[in-house]
PDB file of N, CA and C in Angstrom:
ATOM      1  N   UNK A   1     116.419 111.282 124.837  1.00 52.00           N
ATOM      2  CA  UNK A   1     115.847 111.187 123.647  1.00 52.00           C
ATOM      3  C   UNK A   1     115.644 109.548 123.469  1.00 52.00           C
ATOM      4  N   UNK A   2     114.524 109.517 122.847  1.00 56.00           N
ATOM      5  CA  UNK A   2     114.234 107.937 122.173  1.00 56.00           C
ATOM      6  C   UNK A   2     114.445 107.909 120.903  1.00 56.00           C
ATOM      7  N   UNK A   3     114.988 106.768 120.540  1.00 59.00           N
ATOM      8  CA  UNK A   3     115.101 106.388 118.971  1.00 59.00           C
ATOM      9  C   UNK A   3     113.535 106.155 118.251  1.00 59.00           C
ATOM     10  N   UNK A   4     113.187 106.635 117.042  1.00 62.00           N
ATOM     11  CA  UNK A   4     111.922 106.414 116.370  1.00 62.00           C
ATOM     12  C   UNK A   4     112.221 105.469 115.123  1.00 62.00           C
ATOM     13  N   UNK A   5     111.125 104.675 114.792  1.00 60.00           N
ATOM     14  CA  UNK A   5     111.222 103.849 113.724  1.00 60.00           C
ATOM     15  C   UNK A   5     111.065 104.793 112.608  1.00 60.00           C
ATOM     16  N   UNK A   6     111.663 104.565 111.434  1.00 60.00           N
ATOM     17  CA  UNK A   6     111.351 105.285 110.092  1.00 60.00           C
ATOM     18  C   UNK A   6     109.954 104.613 109.525  1.00 60.00           C
ATOM     19  N   UNK A   7     109.277 105.791 109.308  1.00 64.00           N
ATOM     20  CA  UNK A   7     107.657 105.248 108.805  1.00 64.00           C
ATOM     21  C   UNK A   7     107.683 104.744 107.402  1.00 64.00           C
ATOM     22  N   UNK A   8     108.795 104.759 106.625  1.00 70.00           N
ATOM     23  CA  UNK A   8     108.595 104.018 105.068  1.00 70.00           C
ATOM     24  C   UNK A   8     108.702 102.521 105.162  1.00 70.00           C
ATOM     25  N   UNK A   9     108.809 101.812 106.269  1.00 71.00           N
ATOM     26  CA  UNK A   9     109.102 100.284 106.371  1.00 71.00           C
ATOM     27  C   UNK A   9     107.642  99.785 106.677  1.00 71.00           C
ATOM     28  N   UNK A  10     106.555 100.607 106.710  1.00 84.00           N
ATOM     29  CA  UNK A  10     105.208 100.130 107.108  1.00 84.00           C
ATOM     30  C   UNK A  10     104.464  99.911 105.983  1.00 84.00           C
ATOM     31  N   UNK A  11     103.723  98.837 106.168  1.00 87.00           N
ATOM     32  CA  UNK A  11     102.880  98.392 104.987  1.00 87.00           C
ATOM     33  C   UNK A  11     101.345  99.044 105.378  1.00 87.00           C
ATOM     34  N   UNK A  12     100.768  99.197 104.232  1.00 91.00           N
ATOM     35  CA  UNK A  12      99.349  99.749 104.383  1.00 91.00           C
ATOM     36  C   UNK A  12      98.492  98.630 105.149  1.00 91.00           C
ATOM     37  N   UNK A  13      97.351  99.059 105.766  1.00 94.00           N
ATOM     38  CA  UNK A  13      96.340  98.125 106.183  1.00 94.00           C
ATOM     39  C   UNK A  13      95.619  97.906 105.009  1.00 94.00           C
ATOM     40  N   UNK A  14      95.063  98.676 104.108  1.00 95.00           N
ATOM     41  CA  UNK A  14      94.442  98.764 103.031  1.00 95.00           C
ATOM     42  C   UNK A  14      94.634  99.531 101.960  1.00 95.00           C
ATOM     43  N   UNK A  15      94.326  99.267 100.733  1.00 96.00           N
ATOM     44  CA  UNK A  15      94.432  99.920  99.624  1.00 96.00           C
ATOM     45  C   UNK A  15      93.091 100.141  98.786  1.00 96.00           C
ATOM     46  N   UNK A  16      93.134 100.907  97.678  1.00 96.00           N
ATOM     47  CA  UNK A  16      91.674 101.054  96.899  1.00 96.00           C
ATOM     48  C   UNK A  16      91.898 100.125  95.984  1.00 96.00           C
ATOM     49  N   UNK A  17      90.801  99.819  95.174  1.00 97.00           N
ATOM     50  CA  UNK A  17      90.549  99.040  93.935  1.00 97.00           C
ATOM     51  C   UNK A  17      91.846  99.463  92.866  1.00 97.00           C
ATOM     52  N   UNK A  18      91.734 100.550  92.599  1.00 97.00           N
ATOM     53  CA  UNK A  18      92.762 101.151  91.507  1.00 97.00           C
ATOM     54  C   UNK A  18      94.243 100.541  91.896  1.00 97.00           C
ATOM     55  N   UNK A  19      94.433 100.765  93.315  1.00 97.00           N
ATOM     56  CA  UNK A  19      95.868 100.508  93.688  1.00 97.00           C
ATOM     57  C   UNK A  19      96.244  99.049  93.749  1.00 97.00           C
ATOM     58  N   UNK A  20      95.235  98.193  94.164  1.00 97.00           N
ATOM     59  CA  UNK A  20      95.079  96.710  94.117  1.00 97.00           C
ATOM     60  C   UNK A  20      95.201  96.250  92.808  1.00 97.00           C
ATOM     61  N   UNK A  21      94.853  96.834  92.008  1.00 97.00           N
ATOM     62  CA  UNK A  21      95.007  96.362  90.314  1.00 97.00           C
ATOM     63  C   UNK A  21      96.225  96.831  90.023  1.00 97.00           C
ATOM     64  N   UNK A  22      96.654  97.777  90.359  1.00 96.00           N
ATOM     65  CA  UNK A  22      98.098  97.874  89.882  1.00 96.00           C
ATOM     66  C   UNK A  22      99.326  97.113  90.578  1.00 96.00           C
ATOM     67  N   UNK A  23      99.022  96.924  91.825  1.00 95.00           N
ATOM     68  CA  UNK A  23      99.720  96.088  92.570  1.00 95.00           C
ATOM     69  C   UNK A  23      99.949  94.607  91.862  1.00 95.00           C
ATOM     70  N   UNK A  24      98.637  94.306  91.420  1.00 96.00           N
ATOM     71  CA  UNK A  24      98.654  92.847  91.078  1.00 96.00           C
ATOM     72  C   UNK A  24      99.038  92.697  89.509  1.00 96.00           C
ATOM     73  N   UNK A  25      99.182  93.860  88.806  1.00 96.00           N
ATOM     74  CA  UNK A  25      99.719  93.792  87.790  1.00 96.00           C
ATOM     75  C   UNK A  25      98.533  93.712  86.325  1.00 96.00           C
ATOM     76  N   UNK A  26      97.209  93.955  86.877  1.00 96.00           N
ATOM     77  CA  UNK A  26      96.099  93.658  85.904  1.00 96.00           C
ATOM     78  C   UNK A  26      96.003  95.121  85.169  1.00 96.00           C
ATOM     79  N   UNK A  27      95.521  94.889  84.137  1.00 95.00           N
ATOM     80  CA  UNK A  27      95.017  96.122  83.191  1.00 95.00           C
ATOM     81  C   UNK A  27      93.764  96.894  83.608  1.00 95.00           C
ATOM     82  N   UNK A  28      92.912  96.030  84.073  1.00 93.00           N
ATOM     83  CA  UNK A  28      91.276  96.593  84.501  1.00 93.00           C
ATOM     84  C   UNK A  28      91.314  96.193  85.854  1.00 93.00           C
ATOM     85  N   UNK A  29      90.203  96.735  86.632  1.00 95.00           N
ATOM     86  CA  UNK A  29      89.730  96.616  87.686  1.00 95.00           C
ATOM     87  C   UNK A  29      88.733  95.402  87.877  1.00 95.00           C
ATOM     88  N   UNK A  30      88.175  95.076  86.728  1.00 96.00           N
ATOM     89  CA  UNK A  30      87.184  94.013  86.634  1.00 96.00           C
ATOM     90  C   UNK A  30      87.591  92.814  87.386  1.00 96.00           C
ATOM     91  N   UNK A  31      88.990  92.298  87.179  1.00 96.00           N
ATOM     92  CA  UNK A  31      89.505  91.077  87.574  1.00 96.00           C
ATOM     93  C   UNK A  31      89.420  91.247  89.148  1.00 96.00           C
ATOM     94  N   UNK A  32      89.920  92.378  89.693  1.00 97.00           N
ATOM     95  CA  UNK A  32      90.036  92.343  90.971  1.00 97.00           C
ATOM     96  C   UNK A  32      88.702  92.332  91.608  1.00 97.00           C
ATOM     97  N   UNK A  33      87.663  93.144  91.082  1.00 96.00           N
ATOM     98  CA  UNK A  33      86.277  92.980  91.652  1.00 96.00           C
ATOM     99  C   UNK A  33      85.728  91.671  91.714  1.00 96.00           C
ATOM    100  N   UNK A  34      86.275  90.730  90.578  1.00 97.00           N
ATOM    101  CA  UNK A  34      85.763  89.492  90.351  1.00 97.00           C
ATOM    102  C   UNK A  34      86.455  88.529  91.536  1.00 97.00           C
ATOM    103  N   UNK A  35      87.816  88.698  91.820  1.00 96.00           N
ATOM    104  CA  UNK A  35      88.339  88.170  93.051  1.00 96.00           C
ATOM    105  C   UNK A  35      87.760  88.351  94.201  1.00 96.00           C
ATOM    106  N   UNK A  36      87.196  89.637  94.514  1.00 96.00           N
ATOM    107  CA  UNK A  36      86.476  90.084  95.841  1.00 96.00           C
ATOM    108  C   UNK A  36      84.982  89.566  95.972  1.00 96.00           C
ATOM    109  N   UNK A  37      84.333  89.781  94.926  1.00 94.00           N
ATOM    110  CA  UNK A  37      83.022  89.562  94.932  1.00 94.00           C
ATOM    111  C   UNK A  37      82.280  88.071  94.668  1.00 94.00           C
ATOM    112  N   UNK A  38      83.048  87.474  93.602  1.00 96.00           N
ATOM    113  CA  UNK A  38      82.632  86.232  92.995  1.00 96.00           C
ATOM    114  C   UNK A  38      83.385  84.897  93.537  1.00 96.00           C
ATOM    115  N   UNK A  39      84.783  85.330  93.813  1.00 96.00           N
ATOM    116  CA  UNK A  39      85.627  84.235  94.043  1.00 96.00           C
ATOM    117  C   UNK A  39      86.078  84.188  95.651  1.00 96.00           C
ATOM    118  N   UNK A  40      86.040  85.366  96.207  1.00 95.00           N
ATOM    119  CA  UNK A  40      86.267  85.703  97.323  1.00 95.00           C
ATOM    120  C   UNK A  40      87.710  85.121  98.059  1.00 95.00           C
ATOM    121  N   UNK A  41      88.657  85.438  97.023  1.00 96.00           N
ATOM    122  CA  UNK A  41      89.866  85.281  97.228  1.00 96.00           C
ATOM    123  C   UNK A  41      90.574  86.281  97.696  1.00 96.00           C
ATOM    124  N   UNK A  42      89.966  87.725  97.692  1.00 96.00           N
ATOM    125  CA  UNK A  42      90.404  88.854  98.310  1.00 96.00           C
ATOM    126  C   UNK A  42      89.700  89.256  99.246  1.00 96.00           C
ATOM    127  N   UNK A  43      90.177  89.825 100.331  1.00 97.00           N
ATOM    128  CA  UNK A  43      89.307  90.423 101.467  1.00 97.00           C
ATOM    129  C   UNK A  43      88.983  91.791 101.193  1.00 97.00           C
ATOM    130  N   UNK A  44      87.826  92.376 101.116  1.00 97.00           N
ATOM    131  CA  UNK A  44      87.677  93.836 101.068  1.00 97.00           C
ATOM    132  C   UNK A  44      86.158  94.258 101.743  1.00 97.00           C
ATOM    133  N   UNK A  45      86.455  95.468 102.166  1.00 96.00           N
ATOM    134  CA  UNK A  45      85.143  95.932 102.818  1.00 96.00           C
ATOM    135  C   UNK A  45      84.647  97.322 102.094  1.00 96.00           C
ATOM    136  N   UNK A  46      83.429  97.355 102.001  1.00 94.00           N
ATOM    137  CA  UNK A  46      82.614  98.474 101.090  1.00 94.00           C
ATOM    138  C   UNK A  46      82.325  99.638 102.234  1.00 94.00           C
ATOM    139  N   UNK A  47      83.120 100.672 102.179  1.00 95.00           N
ATOM    140  CA  UNK A  47      82.787 101.953 102.886  1.00 95.00           C
ATOM    141  C   UNK A  47      82.222 102.957 102.192  1.00 95.00           C
ATOM    142  N   UNK A  48      81.176 103.260 102.377  1.00 96.00           N
ATOM    143  CA  UNK A  48      80.394 104.173 101.509  1.00 96.00           C
ATOM    144  C   UNK A  48      80.173 103.594 100.079  1.00 96.00           C
ATOM    145  N   UNK A  49      80.943 104.178  99.207  1.00 94.00           N
ATOM    146  CA  UNK A  49      81.100 103.901  97.876  1.00 94.00           C
ATOM    147  C   UNK A  49      82.112 103.433  97.270  1.00 94.00           C
ATOM    148  N   UNK A  50      83.163 103.270  98.305  1.00 93.00           N
ATOM    149  CA  UNK A  50      84.676 102.746  98.079  1.00 93.00           C
ATOM    150  C   UNK A  50      84.755 101.437  98.657  1.00 93.00           C
ATOM    151  N   UNK A  51      85.640 100.656  97.821  1.00 94.00           N
ATOM    152  CA  UNK A  51      85.966  99.356  98.320  1.00 94.00           C
ATOM    153  C   UNK A  51      87.609  99.623  99.058  1.00 94.00           C
ATOM    154  N   UNK A  52      87.601  98.910 100.265  1.00 97.00           N
ATOM    155  CA  UNK A  52      88.879  99.056 100.851  1.00 97.00           C
ATOM    156  C   UNK A  52      89.477  97.513 100.814  1.00 97.00           C
ATOM    157  N   UNK A  53      90.427  97.434  99.984  1.00 97.00           N
ATOM    158  CA  UNK A  53      91.012  95.976  99.821  1.00 97.00           C
ATOM    159  C   UNK A  53      92.161  95.794 100.904  1.00 97.00           C
ATOM    160  N   UNK A  54      92.003  94.534 101.666  1.00 97.00           N
ATOM    161  CA  UNK A  54      93.109  94.139 102.763  1.00 97.00           C
ATOM    162  C   UNK A  54      94.514  93.941 101.917  1.00 97.00           C
ATOM    163  N   UNK A  55      95.343  94.690 102.434  1.00 96.00           N
ATOM    164  CA  UNK A  55      96.720  94.389 101.732  1.00 96.00           C
ATOM    165  C   UNK A  55      97.213  93.054 102.011  1.00 96.00           C
ATOM    166  N   UNK A  56      96.965  92.581 103.195  1.00 95.00           N
ATOM    167  CA  UNK A  56      97.326  91.348 103.643  1.00 95.00           C
ATOM    168  C   UNK A  56      96.752  90.093 102.851  1.00 95.00           C
ATOM    169  N   UNK A  57      95.464  90.507 102.171  1.00 97.00           N
ATOM    170  CA  UNK A  57      94.931  89.215 101.501  1.00 97.00           C
ATOM    171  C   UNK A  57      95.542  89.423 100.248  1.00 97.00           C
ATOM    172  N   UNK A  58      96.061  90.774  99.470  1.00 96.00           N
ATOM    173  CA  UNK A  58      96.842  90.679  98.521  1.00 96.00           C
ATOM    174  C   UNK A  58      97.813  89.787  98.357  1.00 96.00           C
ATOM    175  N   UNK A  59      98.773  90.065  99.685  1.00 95.00           N
ATOM    176  CA  UNK A  59     100.049  89.323  99.750  1.00 95.00           C
ATOM    177  C   UNK A  59      99.700  88.048  99.771  1.00 95.00           C
ATOM    178  N   UNK A  60      98.664  87.356 100.417  1.00 95.00           N
ATOM    179  CA  UNK A  60      98.371  85.841 100.815  1.00 95.00           C
ATOM    180  C   UNK A  60      97.946  85.534  99.536  1.00 95.00           C
ATOM    181  N   UNK A  61      97.213  86.144  98.242  1.00 94.00           N
ATOM    182  CA  UNK A  61      96.791  85.659  97.094  1.00 94.00           C
ATOM    183  C   UNK A  61      98.038  85.281  96.217  1.00 94.00           C
ATOM    184  N   UNK A  62      99.094  86.606  96.269  1.00 93.00           N
ATOM    185  CA  UNK A  62     100.444  86.214  95.615  1.00 93.00           C
ATOM    186  C   UNK A  62     101.042  85.054  96.143  1.00 93.00           C
ATOM    187  N   UNK A  63     101.471  85.154  97.449  1.00 93.00           N
ATOM    188  CA  UNK A  63     102.523  84.125  98.053  1.00 93.00           C
ATOM    189  C   UNK A  63     101.729  82.889  98.116  1.00 93.00           C
ATOM    190  N   UNK A  64     100.567  82.663  98.153  1.00 83.00           N
ATOM    191  CA  UNK A  64      99.790  81.351  97.848  1.00 83.00           C
ATOM    192  C   UNK A  64      99.455  80.798  99.381  1.00 83.00           C
TER     193      UNK A  64
END
């Protein structure tokens, strides 16, 4: 038998706008949309009617 790695140590690839808003500590999603669309500080991709926000870009924004 081989050992497996516990899945709870994995980071997501992307999160929704609502989850990004919560993770960044903002009260509404307008700031997150602003950071994506107008400032380009967060990477996201629109899939259908939903934005998928790059988790790595959220970390990069916070860590500097």
